[in-house]
Short mmCIF file of C-alpha atoms in Angstrom, two decimals:
data_model
loop_
_atom_site.label_atom_id
_atom_site.label_comp_id
_atom_site.label_asym_id
_atom_site.label_seq_id
_atom_site.Cartn_x
_atom_site.Cartn_y
_atom_site.Cartn_z
CA UNK A 1 2.56 -15.19 -20.68
CA UNK A 2 3.45 -12.73 -17.96
CA UNK A 3 0.85 -10.17 -17.54
CA UNK A 4 0.50 -6.79 -15.99
CA UNK A 5 -2.68 -5.83 -14.43
CA UNK A 6 -4.11 -2.33 -14.22
CA UNK A 7 -7.21 -0.49 -13.47
CA UNK A 8 -8.21 1.94 -16.12
CA UNK A 9 -11.10 4.19 -15.43
CA UNK A 10 -12.51 4.44 -18.90
CA UNK A 11 -16.17 3.77 -18.97
CA UNK A 12 -16.04 2.51 -15.36
CA UNK A 13 -14.50 -0.82 -16.38
CA UNK A 14 -11.63 -2.88 -14.97
CA UNK A 15 -9.22 -4.04 -17.64
CA UNK A 16 -6.60 -6.73 -17.67
CA UNK A 17 -3.68 -5.54 -19.86
CA UNK A 18 -1.00 -7.92 -21.16
CA UNK A 19 2.52 -6.97 -22.17
CA UNK A 20 1.94 -8.50 -25.50
CA UNK A 21 -0.45 -5.71 -26.11
CA UNK A 22 -3.29 -8.20 -26.43
CA UNK A 23 -6.28 -7.40 -24.21
CA UNK A 24 -7.75 -10.02 -22.11
CA UNK A 25 -10.53 -8.21 -20.40
CA UNK A 26 -12.88 -9.31 -17.61
CA UNK A 27 -15.48 -6.65 -17.00
CA UNK A 28 -17.33 -6.41 -13.75
CA UNK A 29 -19.87 -3.74 -13.20
CA UNK A 30 -22.69 -3.12 -10.80
CA UNK A 31 -25.24 -0.39 -10.40
CA UNK A 32 -26.69 1.08 -7.25
CA UNK A 33 -30.17 0.72 -8.68
CA UNK A 34 -31.74 -1.98 -10.75
CA UNK A 35 -33.90 -0.45 -13.56
CA UNK A 36 -34.43 -0.50 -17.34
CA UNK A 37 -35.11 3.25 -17.37
CA UNK A 38 -32.52 5.89 -17.67
CA UNK A 39 -32.41 8.20 -14.65
CA UNK A 40 -30.48 11.43 -14.17
CA UNK A 41 -27.13 11.37 -12.34
CA UNK A 42 -27.76 13.52 -9.28
CA UNK A 43 -25.70 13.70 -6.14
CA UNK A 44 -27.71 10.92 -4.35
CA UNK A 45 -27.05 8.44 -7.12
CA UNK A 46 -23.49 9.53 -7.67
CA UNK A 47 -22.56 8.86 -4.07
CA UNK A 48 -24.41 5.49 -3.88
CA UNK A 49 -22.64 4.01 -7.09
CA UNK A 50 -20.64 0.95 -6.37
CA UNK A 51 -16.88 1.29 -6.76
CA UNK A 52 -14.33 -1.50 -7.30
CA UNK A 53 -10.99 -1.65 -5.61
CA UNK A 54 -7.69 -2.54 -7.29
CA UNK A 55 -7.44 -6.27 -8.09
CA UNK A 56 -4.95 -8.44 -6.15
CA UNK A 57 -3.92 -11.27 -8.47
CA UNK A 58 -3.32 -14.79 -7.21
CA UNK A 59 0.13 -16.42 -7.37
CA UNK A 60 -1.02 -18.70 -10.22
CA UNK A 61 -2.37 -15.71 -12.11
CA UNK A 62 -5.78 -17.48 -12.57
CA UNK A 63 -7.87 -15.45 -10.03
CA UNK A 64 -8.07 -11.87 -8.53
CA UNK A 65 -9.53 -10.57 -5.31
CA UNK A 66 -11.31 -7.19 -5.21
CA UNK A 67 -13.59 -5.23 -3.02
CA UNK A 68 -17.02 -3.65 -4.02
CA UNK A 69 -17.46 -0.47 -1.95
CA UNK A 70 -20.60 1.57 -1.78
CA UNK A 71 -22.33 4.23 0.40
CA UNK A 72 -26.05 4.50 1.29
CA UNK A 73 -26.83 8.18 1.73
CA UNK A 74 -30.30 7.39 3.17
CA UNK A 75 -28.81 5.78 6.38
CA UNK A 76 -25.35 7.48 6.10
CA UNK A 77 -23.46 4.11 6.15
CA UNK A 78 -20.65 2.60 4.17
CA UNK A 79 -20.46 -1.05 3.02
CA UNK A 80 -18.34 -3.34 1.04
CA UNK A 81 -17.90 -7.03 0.31
CA UNK A 82 -15.12 -9.26 -1.03
CA UNK A 83 -15.35 -10.95 -4.46
CA UNK A 84 -13.30 -13.40 -6.57
CA UNK A 85 -12.75 -12.92 -10.32
CA UNK A 86 -11.94 -15.87 -12.49
CA UNK A 87 -9.57 -14.16 -14.90
CA UNK A 88 -9.85 -16.75 -17.84
CA UNK A 89 -13.64 -17.16 -17.69
CA UNK A 90 -14.66 -13.76 -16.35
CA UNK A 91 -17.00 -15.08 -13.68
CA UNK A 92 -17.28 -13.19 -10.41
CA UNK A 93 -18.15 -14.81 -7.07
CA UNK A 94 -19.13 -12.93 -4.00
CA UNK A 95 -17.06 -14.39 -1.05
CA UNK A 96 -18.42 -12.44 2.03
CA UNK A 97 -21.76 -11.17 3.06
CA UNK A 98 -22.09 -7.34 2.91
CA UNK A 99 -19.79 -5.82 5.57
CA UNK A 100 -20.96 -2.68 7.33
CA UNK A 101 -19.12 0.21 8.95
CA UNK A 102 -16.08 -0.83 11.02
CA UNK A 103 -16.50 -4.43 9.82
CA UNK A 104 -15.64 -3.53 6.24
CA UNK A 105 -12.66 -5.29 4.69
CA UNK A 106 -9.49 -3.66 3.40
CA UNK A 107 -5.85 -4.48 2.44
CA UNK A 108 -6.53 -7.62 0.47
CA UNK A 109 -3.68 -10.17 0.20
CA UNK A 110 -3.17 -13.89 -0.75
CA UNK A 111 -2.11 -16.09 2.14
CA UNK A 112 -1.95 -19.25 -0.10
CA UNK A 113 -3.19 -20.66 -3.40
CA UNK A 114 -6.72 -20.92 -2.07
CA UNK A 115 -6.62 -18.63 0.94
CA UNK A 116 -7.35 -14.89 0.90
CA UNK A 117 -6.60 -12.45 3.69
CA UNK A 118 -7.92 -8.99 4.57
CA UNK A 119 -7.95 -6.53 7.44
CA UNK A 120 -11.17 -5.77 9.36
CA UNK A 121 -11.77 -4.09 12.73
CA UNK A 122 -7.96 -3.63 13.03
CA UNK A 123 -7.23 -7.44 12.77
CA UNK A 124 -6.16 -9.85 10.03
CA UNK A 125 -8.72 -12.37 8.84
CA UNK A 126 -8.29 -15.36 6.47
CA UNK A 127 -10.97 -16.47 4.00
CA UNK A 128 -11.08 -19.93 2.29
CA UNK A 129 -12.84 -18.62 -0.82
CA UNK A 130 -16.19 -20.21 0.11
CA UNK A 131 -18.98 -17.97 -1.16
CA UNK A 132 -21.06 -15.90 1.25
CA UNK A 133 -19.02 -16.79 4.37
CA UNK A 134 -17.27 -14.63 6.97
CA UNK A 135 -13.49 -14.74 7.35
CA UNK A 136 -11.82 -16.35 10.38
CA UNK A 137 -9.63 -14.36 12.71
CA UNK A 138 -6.04 -15.00 12.02
CA UNK A 139 -4.07 -12.34 13.91
CA UNK A 140 -5.13 -9.77 16.51
CA UNK A 141 -2.24 -7.66 17.74
CA UNK A 142 -4.33 -6.23 20.73
CA UNK A 143 -4.26 -2.94 18.90
CA UNK A 144 -5.28 -1.88 15.38
CA UNK A 145 -3.23 -3.15 12.49
CA UNK A 146 -3.05 -0.43 9.93
CA UNK A 147 -1.63 -2.39 6.94
CA UNK A 148 -0.31 -5.89 6.26
CA UNK A 149 1.85 -7.68 3.66
CA UNK A 150 2.54 -11.43 3.41
CA UNK A 151 5.41 -13.26 1.61
CA UNK A 152 4.49 -17.02 1.31
CA UNK A 153 8.08 -17.97 0.19
CA UNK A 154 9.58 -17.00 3.57
CA UNK A 155 6.43 -17.04 5.73
CA UNK A 156 7.05 -13.44 6.74
CA UNK A 157 4.07 -11.27 7.78
CA UNK A 158 4.78 -7.43 7.85
CA UNK A 159 2.38 -5.02 9.40
CA UNK A 160 2.22 -1.56 10.80
CA UNK A 161 0.65 -0.49 14.19
CA UNK A 162 0.73 2.73 16.17
CA UNK A 163 2.94 2.45 19.23
CA UNK A 164 4.36 4.78 21.91
CA UNK A 165 7.98 5.78 22.48
CA UNK A 166 9.00 2.30 23.63
CA UNK A 167 7.85 0.79 20.28
CA UNK A 168 6.25 -2.18 22.05
CA UNK A 169 2.85 -3.57 21.17
CA UNK A 170 2.21 -5.05 24.51
CA UNK A 171 2.37 -1.71 26.37
CA UNK A 172 0.02 0.19 24.22
CA UNK A 173 -3.17 -0.72 25.97
CA UNK A 174 -1.79 0.30 29.38
CA UNK A 175 -0.57 3.68 28.03
CA UNK A 176 -3.89 4.27 26.34
CA UNK A 177 -5.66 3.67 29.58
CA UNK A 178 -3.36 6.18 31.31
CA UNK A 179 -4.22 8.68 28.63
CA UNK A 180 -7.95 8.04 28.99
CA UNK A 181 -7.95 8.60 32.73
CA UNK A 182 -6.09 11.89 32.50
CA UNK A 183 -7.68 14.72 34.66
CA UNK A 184 -6.63 17.38 32.19
CA UNK A 185 -6.76 17.88 28.41
CA UNK A 186 -3.84 20.21 28.03
CA UNK A 187 -1.43 19.72 25.07
CA UNK A 188 2.05 21.36 24.89
CA UNK A 189 4.06 21.65 21.71
CA UNK A 190 7.47 23.16 21.16
CA UNK A 191 7.42 22.73 17.37
CA UNK A 192 5.12 23.82 14.46
CA UNK A 193 4.23 20.23 13.53
CA UNK A 194 1.46 20.25 16.12
CA UNK A 195 -1.34 19.56 13.63
CA UNK A 196 -1.48 18.01 10.23
CA UNK A 197 -4.65 18.91 8.45
CA UNK A 198 -7.30 17.68 10.93
CA UNK A 199 -5.12 15.55 13.13
CA UNK A 200 -3.16 16.62 16.26
CA UNK A 201 0.31 15.27 16.61
CA UNK A 202 0.23 12.54 19.27
CA UNK A 203 2.66 10.18 20.96
CA UNK A 204 1.47 7.11 18.99
CA UNK A 205 3.39 6.67 15.79
CA UNK A 206 2.99 4.13 12.90
CA UNK A 207 5.66 1.44 13.51
CA UNK A 208 6.74 -1.44 11.15
CA UNK A 209 6.81 -4.94 12.43
CA UNK A 210 7.52 -8.41 11.15
CA UNK A 211 6.36 -11.91 12.27
CA UNK A 212 7.51 -15.34 11.32
CA UNK A 213 4.55 -17.63 10.39
CA UNK A 214 4.04 -21.24 9.79
CA UNK A 215 0.89 -22.60 7.98
CA UNK A 216 0.19 -25.97 9.55
CA UNK A 217 -2.40 -28.48 8.33
CA UNK A 218 -6.03 -27.60 7.80
CA UNK A 219 -5.26 -23.87 7.72
CA UNK A 220 -3.91 -23.76 11.29
CA UNK A 221 -1.33 -20.92 11.57
CA UNK A 222 1.50 -20.61 14.10
CA UNK A 223 2.69 -17.09 14.59
CA UNK A 224 5.93 -16.14 16.29
CA UNK A 225 6.80 -12.99 18.23
CA UNK A 226 6.79 -9.58 16.42
CA UNK A 227 10.00 -7.80 15.72
CA UNK A 228 10.17 -3.96 15.58
CA UNK A 229 12.08 -3.22 12.34
CA UNK A 230 12.61 0.42 13.15
CA UNK A 231 14.57 -0.05 16.42
CA UNK A 232 17.95 0.62 14.67
CA UNK A 233 16.95 4.13 13.70
CA UNK A 234 18.69 7.06 15.53
CA UNK A 235 17.05 7.63 18.95
CA UNK A 236 14.81 10.60 19.58
CA UNK A 237 14.03 11.73 23.11
CA UNK A 238 10.83 13.69 22.32
CA UNK A 239 7.87 11.38 22.21
CA UNK A 240 6.21 13.76 19.78
CA UNK A 241 9.14 13.94 17.36
CA UNK A 242 9.71 10.34 16.42
CA UNK A 243 10.11 8.25 13.30
CA UNK A 244 6.77 7.28 11.76
CA UNK A 245 6.55 4.88 8.81
CA UNK A 246 4.52 6.33 5.93
CA UNK A 247 4.82 3.38 3.59
CA UNK A 248 6.68 0.14 2.96
CA UNK A 249 7.23 -2.69 0.51
CA UNK A 250 8.86 -6.14 0.85
CA UNK A 251 10.99 -8.08 -1.61
CA UNK A 252 9.25 -11.10 -3.15
CA UNK A 253 11.58 -13.54 -1.26
CA UNK A 254 10.64 -11.75 2.03
CA UNK A 255 14.36 -11.12 2.85
CA UNK A 256 14.24 -7.22 2.76
CA UNK A 257 11.87 -4.46 3.37
CA UNK A 258 12.20 -0.79 2.34
CA UNK A 259 10.26 1.78 4.39
CA UNK A 260 9.49 5.51 4.02
CA UNK A 261 9.77 7.83 6.98
CA UNK A 262 9.85 11.62 7.55
CA UNK A 263 13.06 12.73 9.28
CA UNK A 264 11.94 13.83 12.71
CA UNK A 265 13.06 17.38 13.87
CA UNK A 266 11.87 20.85 14.88
CA UNK A 267 11.72 21.79 11.16
CA UNK A 268 9.10 19.09 10.23
CA UNK A 269 6.42 21.84 9.51
CA UNK A 270 8.36 23.09 6.50
CA UNK A 271 10.99 20.35 5.70
CA UNK A 272 10.48 17.96 2.79
CA UNK A 273 13.07 15.62 4.02
CA UNK A 274 11.37 12.26 3.64
CA UNK A 275 13.68 9.24 3.50
CA UNK A 276 13.80 5.51 2.52
CA UNK A 277 15.54 3.01 4.63
CA UNK A 278 16.36 -0.64 3.79
CA UNK A 279 16.45 -3.44 6.32
CA UNK A 280 16.06 -7.22 6.63
CA UNK A 281 12.70 -8.62 7.69
CA UNK A 282 14.20 -10.54 10.53
CA UNK A 283 15.56 -7.27 12.08
CA UNK A 284 19.14 -8.51 12.03
CA UNK A 285 20.33 -5.50 9.92
CA UNK A 286 20.57 -1.93 11.08
CA UNK A 287 18.24 0.11 8.78
CA UNK A 288 20.39 1.55 6.02
CA UNK A 289 19.54 5.10 4.65
CA UNK A 290 19.24 5.01 0.87
CA UNK A 291 18.33 8.64 0.28
CA UNK A 292 20.88 10.51 2.33
CA UNK A 293 22.09 12.52 -0.67
CA UNK A 294 18.80 14.27 -1.01
CA UNK A 295 16.66 16.55 1.25
CA UNK A 296 13.54 16.25 -0.88
CA UNK A 297 10.57 13.85 -0.65
CA UNK A 298 11.29 10.18 -1.44
CA UNK A 299 8.43 7.74 -2.18
CA UNK A 300 7.18 4.60 -3.74
CA UNK A 301 10.06 2.07 -3.20
CA UNK A 302 9.78 -0.98 -5.36
CA UNK A 303 11.99 -4.16 -5.29
CA UNK A 304 13.16 -5.95 -8.38
CA UNK A 305 11.74 -9.48 -8.75
CA UNK A 306 14.98 -11.15 -7.79
CA UNK A 307 15.42 -8.87 -4.79
CA UNK A 308 18.83 -7.56 -5.87
CA UNK A 309 17.76 -3.91 -6.31
CA UNK A 310 15.21 -1.38 -5.08
CA UNK A 311 13.98 1.57 -7.16
CA UNK A 312 12.14 4.64 -5.83
CA UNK A 313 10.82 8.09 -6.76
CA UNK A 314 12.86 11.06 -5.59
CA UNK A 315 12.25 14.83 -5.53
CA UNK A 316 15.69 16.45 -5.49
CA UNK A 317 14.90 20.02 -4.48
CA UNK A 318 14.61 20.66 -0.76
CA UNK A 319 11.51 22.38 0.39
CA UNK A 320 9.74 22.06 -2.96
CA UNK A 321 6.64 19.89 -2.68
CA UNK A 322 5.83 20.25 -6.37
CA UNK A 323 9.24 19.07 -7.55
CA UNK A 324 9.45 16.53 -10.41
CA UNK A 325 9.83 12.83 -9.30
CA UNK A 326 13.04 11.30 -10.63
CA UNK A 327 13.63 7.53 -10.69
CA UNK A 328 16.57 6.23 -8.59
CA UNK A 329 17.80 2.62 -8.06
CA UNK A 330 19.97 1.02 -5.33
CA UNK A 331 21.94 -2.18 -5.94
CA UNK A 332 21.77 -4.19 -2.70
CA UNK A 333 24.85 -6.32 -3.61
CA UNK A 334 27.12 -3.41 -4.71
CA UNK A 335 25.63 -0.54 -2.82
CA UNK A 336 25.60 1.70 -5.92
CA UNK A 337 23.00 4.29 -6.44
CA UNK A 338 22.15 5.59 -9.91
CA UNK A 339 19.35 7.44 -11.75
CA UNK A 340 17.18 6.06 -14.47
CA UNK A 341 15.91 8.30 -17.34
CA UNK A 342 16.99 11.37 -15.38
CA UNK A 343 16.18 13.77 -18.29
CA UNK A 344 12.57 12.59 -18.57
CA UNK A 345 10.37 15.61 -18.29
CA UNK A 346 7.35 13.84 -16.87
CA UNK A 347 6.83 13.07 -13.14
CA UNK A 348 5.86 9.37 -12.48
CA UNK A 349 3.69 8.69 -9.46
CA UNK A 350 4.39 4.98 -8.96
CA UNK A 351 6.68 2.33 -10.45
CA UNK A 352 6.78 -1.41 -10.90
CA UNK A 353 9.50 -3.79 -12.10
CA UNK A 354 8.98 -6.13 -15.09
CA UNK A 355 9.34 -9.86 -14.46
CA UNK A 356 12.72 -9.94 -16.23
CA UNK A 357 13.91 -6.84 -14.32
CA UNK A 358 14.87 -5.06 -17.44
CA UNK A 359 12.03 -2.52 -17.50
CA UNK A 360 10.22 -0.29 -15.00
CA UNK A 361 6.54 0.43 -15.52
CA UNK A 362 5.57 3.95 -14.49
CA UNK A 363 2.19 5.59 -13.85
CA UNK A 364 2.55 9.16 -14.96
CA UNK A 365 0.28 12.18 -15.38
CA UNK A 366 0.56 13.25 -19.01
CA UNK A 367 -1.59 16.02 -20.60
CA UNK A 368 -4.69 15.55 -18.52
CA UNK A 369 -4.44 11.72 -18.55
CA UNK A 370 -2.63 9.25 -16.25
CA UNK A 371 -0.81 6.95 -18.57
CA UNK A 372 1.29 3.85 -18.22
CA UNK A 373 4.87 4.10 -19.53
CA UNK A 374 7.64 1.57 -19.84
CA UNK A 375 11.19 2.69 -18.96
CA UNK A 376 14.21 0.72 -20.03
CA UNK A 377 16.59 0.42 -16.98
CA UNK A 378 19.83 0.27 -18.98
CA UNK A 379 19.15 2.96 -21.65
CA UNK A 380 16.65 5.07 -19.89
CA UNK A 381 14.37 5.11 -22.95
CA UNK A 382 10.72 5.40 -22.22
CA UNK A 383 7.54 4.91 -24.18
CA UNK A 384 3.73 5.13 -23.50
CA UNK A 385 1.84 1.87 -23.24
CA UNK A 386 -1.70 3.47 -22.93
CA UNK A 387 -3.06 6.31 -25.03
CA UNK A 388 -5.96 7.97 -23.13
CA UNK A 389 -7.90 7.77 -19.83
CA UNK A 390 -6.66 7.23 -16.36
CA UNK A 391 -4.74 4.21 -15.20
CA UNK A 392 -5.29 4.00 -11.45
CA UNK A 393 -3.01 1.12 -10.38
CA UNK A 394 -0.85 -1.63 -11.79
CA UNK A 395 0.34 -5.00 -10.37
CA UNK A 396 2.34 -7.78 -11.82
CA UNK A 397 0.58 -11.10 -11.94
CA UNK A 398 1.74 -13.49 -9.20
CA UNK A 399 2.69 -10.93 -6.52
#
C-alpha cells in the first residue's frame, strides 16, 4: 500500500497517515524532565521541551529518520540527535550521540537502503545506522553546504553553497580572506535592497550545484567535480544584485531540477517577482523560465513521480505579498502550462504528487487549522483528508 506520511501536531504526536484512510501510527514522545508528578508549564519548561523534526522515509518504506531537538536554557545551548523509527513495529533507536551547537545535524536524507546522510558543520556526513555512533565525513566543499538532496537512481548529489560573482567554490576562501583583511568597513549600496530583516546584502549568494557520485564497495564514495546549475541565467554586472536560489527540488529520476530565484534588479525592495526555472542536473540545458507570465511570487515546485511534469504555487498579482496561491503545472514534454483548481478559494502552502500522478496533496490553512487536501489534477475537484489540527509536513513513502 502506498502511504503518505505527515506530521500532525495534535497532542504532540507524530502520525503516519495512509491513503486508505487507515491509521498506522507510531508515536514517539519525550519529555524534558523525568517525573511522575505534574508540573506547571512555565517558560523554562516550554523552551526545554524536546521537538521532533519531520520524518524522512526510507526507500523501502520500512523505516524513517528524524531528529530530536531541544534547548537547555540553563546553559543557553541547543542540542539534537538522530534517531531511526521502525514504522511497522514502532521501535525507536537513537543513532548518534547528542550533538551540540554547530555539530548539530540537519537536512536528513537517505544515501542508500541502510545509509543515512545529514549536514553538520557545513559538510555532508554518512551514517550506517549503527546506534550511538558518529557519522563519517562524506563531502566537504571547503565552504558551508546549506542544503543537500540525493537521488540514488542517478547518483546525483545536489547542494547549495554561497559563492561570489564568479560562481566558483574554489575561489570562495581566497575572496573571504581578502574581505577579512580589508582596512575599512564601508558599505555602498545603490538600491533599497540593502538589508533584509537582520542581514545586510552581501556579495555571497546561494548557488545551486550538482555532483555525480559513485558508491563503491564498503561505503567508499567517489565524487566528481561540481557543476554550477545557474550559469545559464542572464548575466548581472553588480555583485550585490545577482541571482540567489531560495529553494529547489529534483525529479525522482535525478534528471531535472526546478529552483526558485528572486529576479535581481533595482526594484527588489518592493518587487514580488520571484520565479521558477527548470534545468537538467548535468548542466547541459540552459535554465528555462517557467513563470514568465507572472510577476508575483512563485514557490514550492514539485515534480510528478515519473518526472514528466512539475507543479508549483503561484501568486498572480504583482506587488501583493498576501495574494492567494494558485496551483500551476508545466508539462516537460509538451511545454504546456495550465492551472489546476483555479477557482479554489483556499491558499495552499505546499503540494505533493500522488504515486500515480493523478492527485496533488496540498497543505492548506483552513478556518484556523492547517488541513491536508487532495486535488484531482484533471477535474480540479478537491476534498479535505484531515478534519482538525495542524498538519506540518507531508512526504510520500520512498522518496
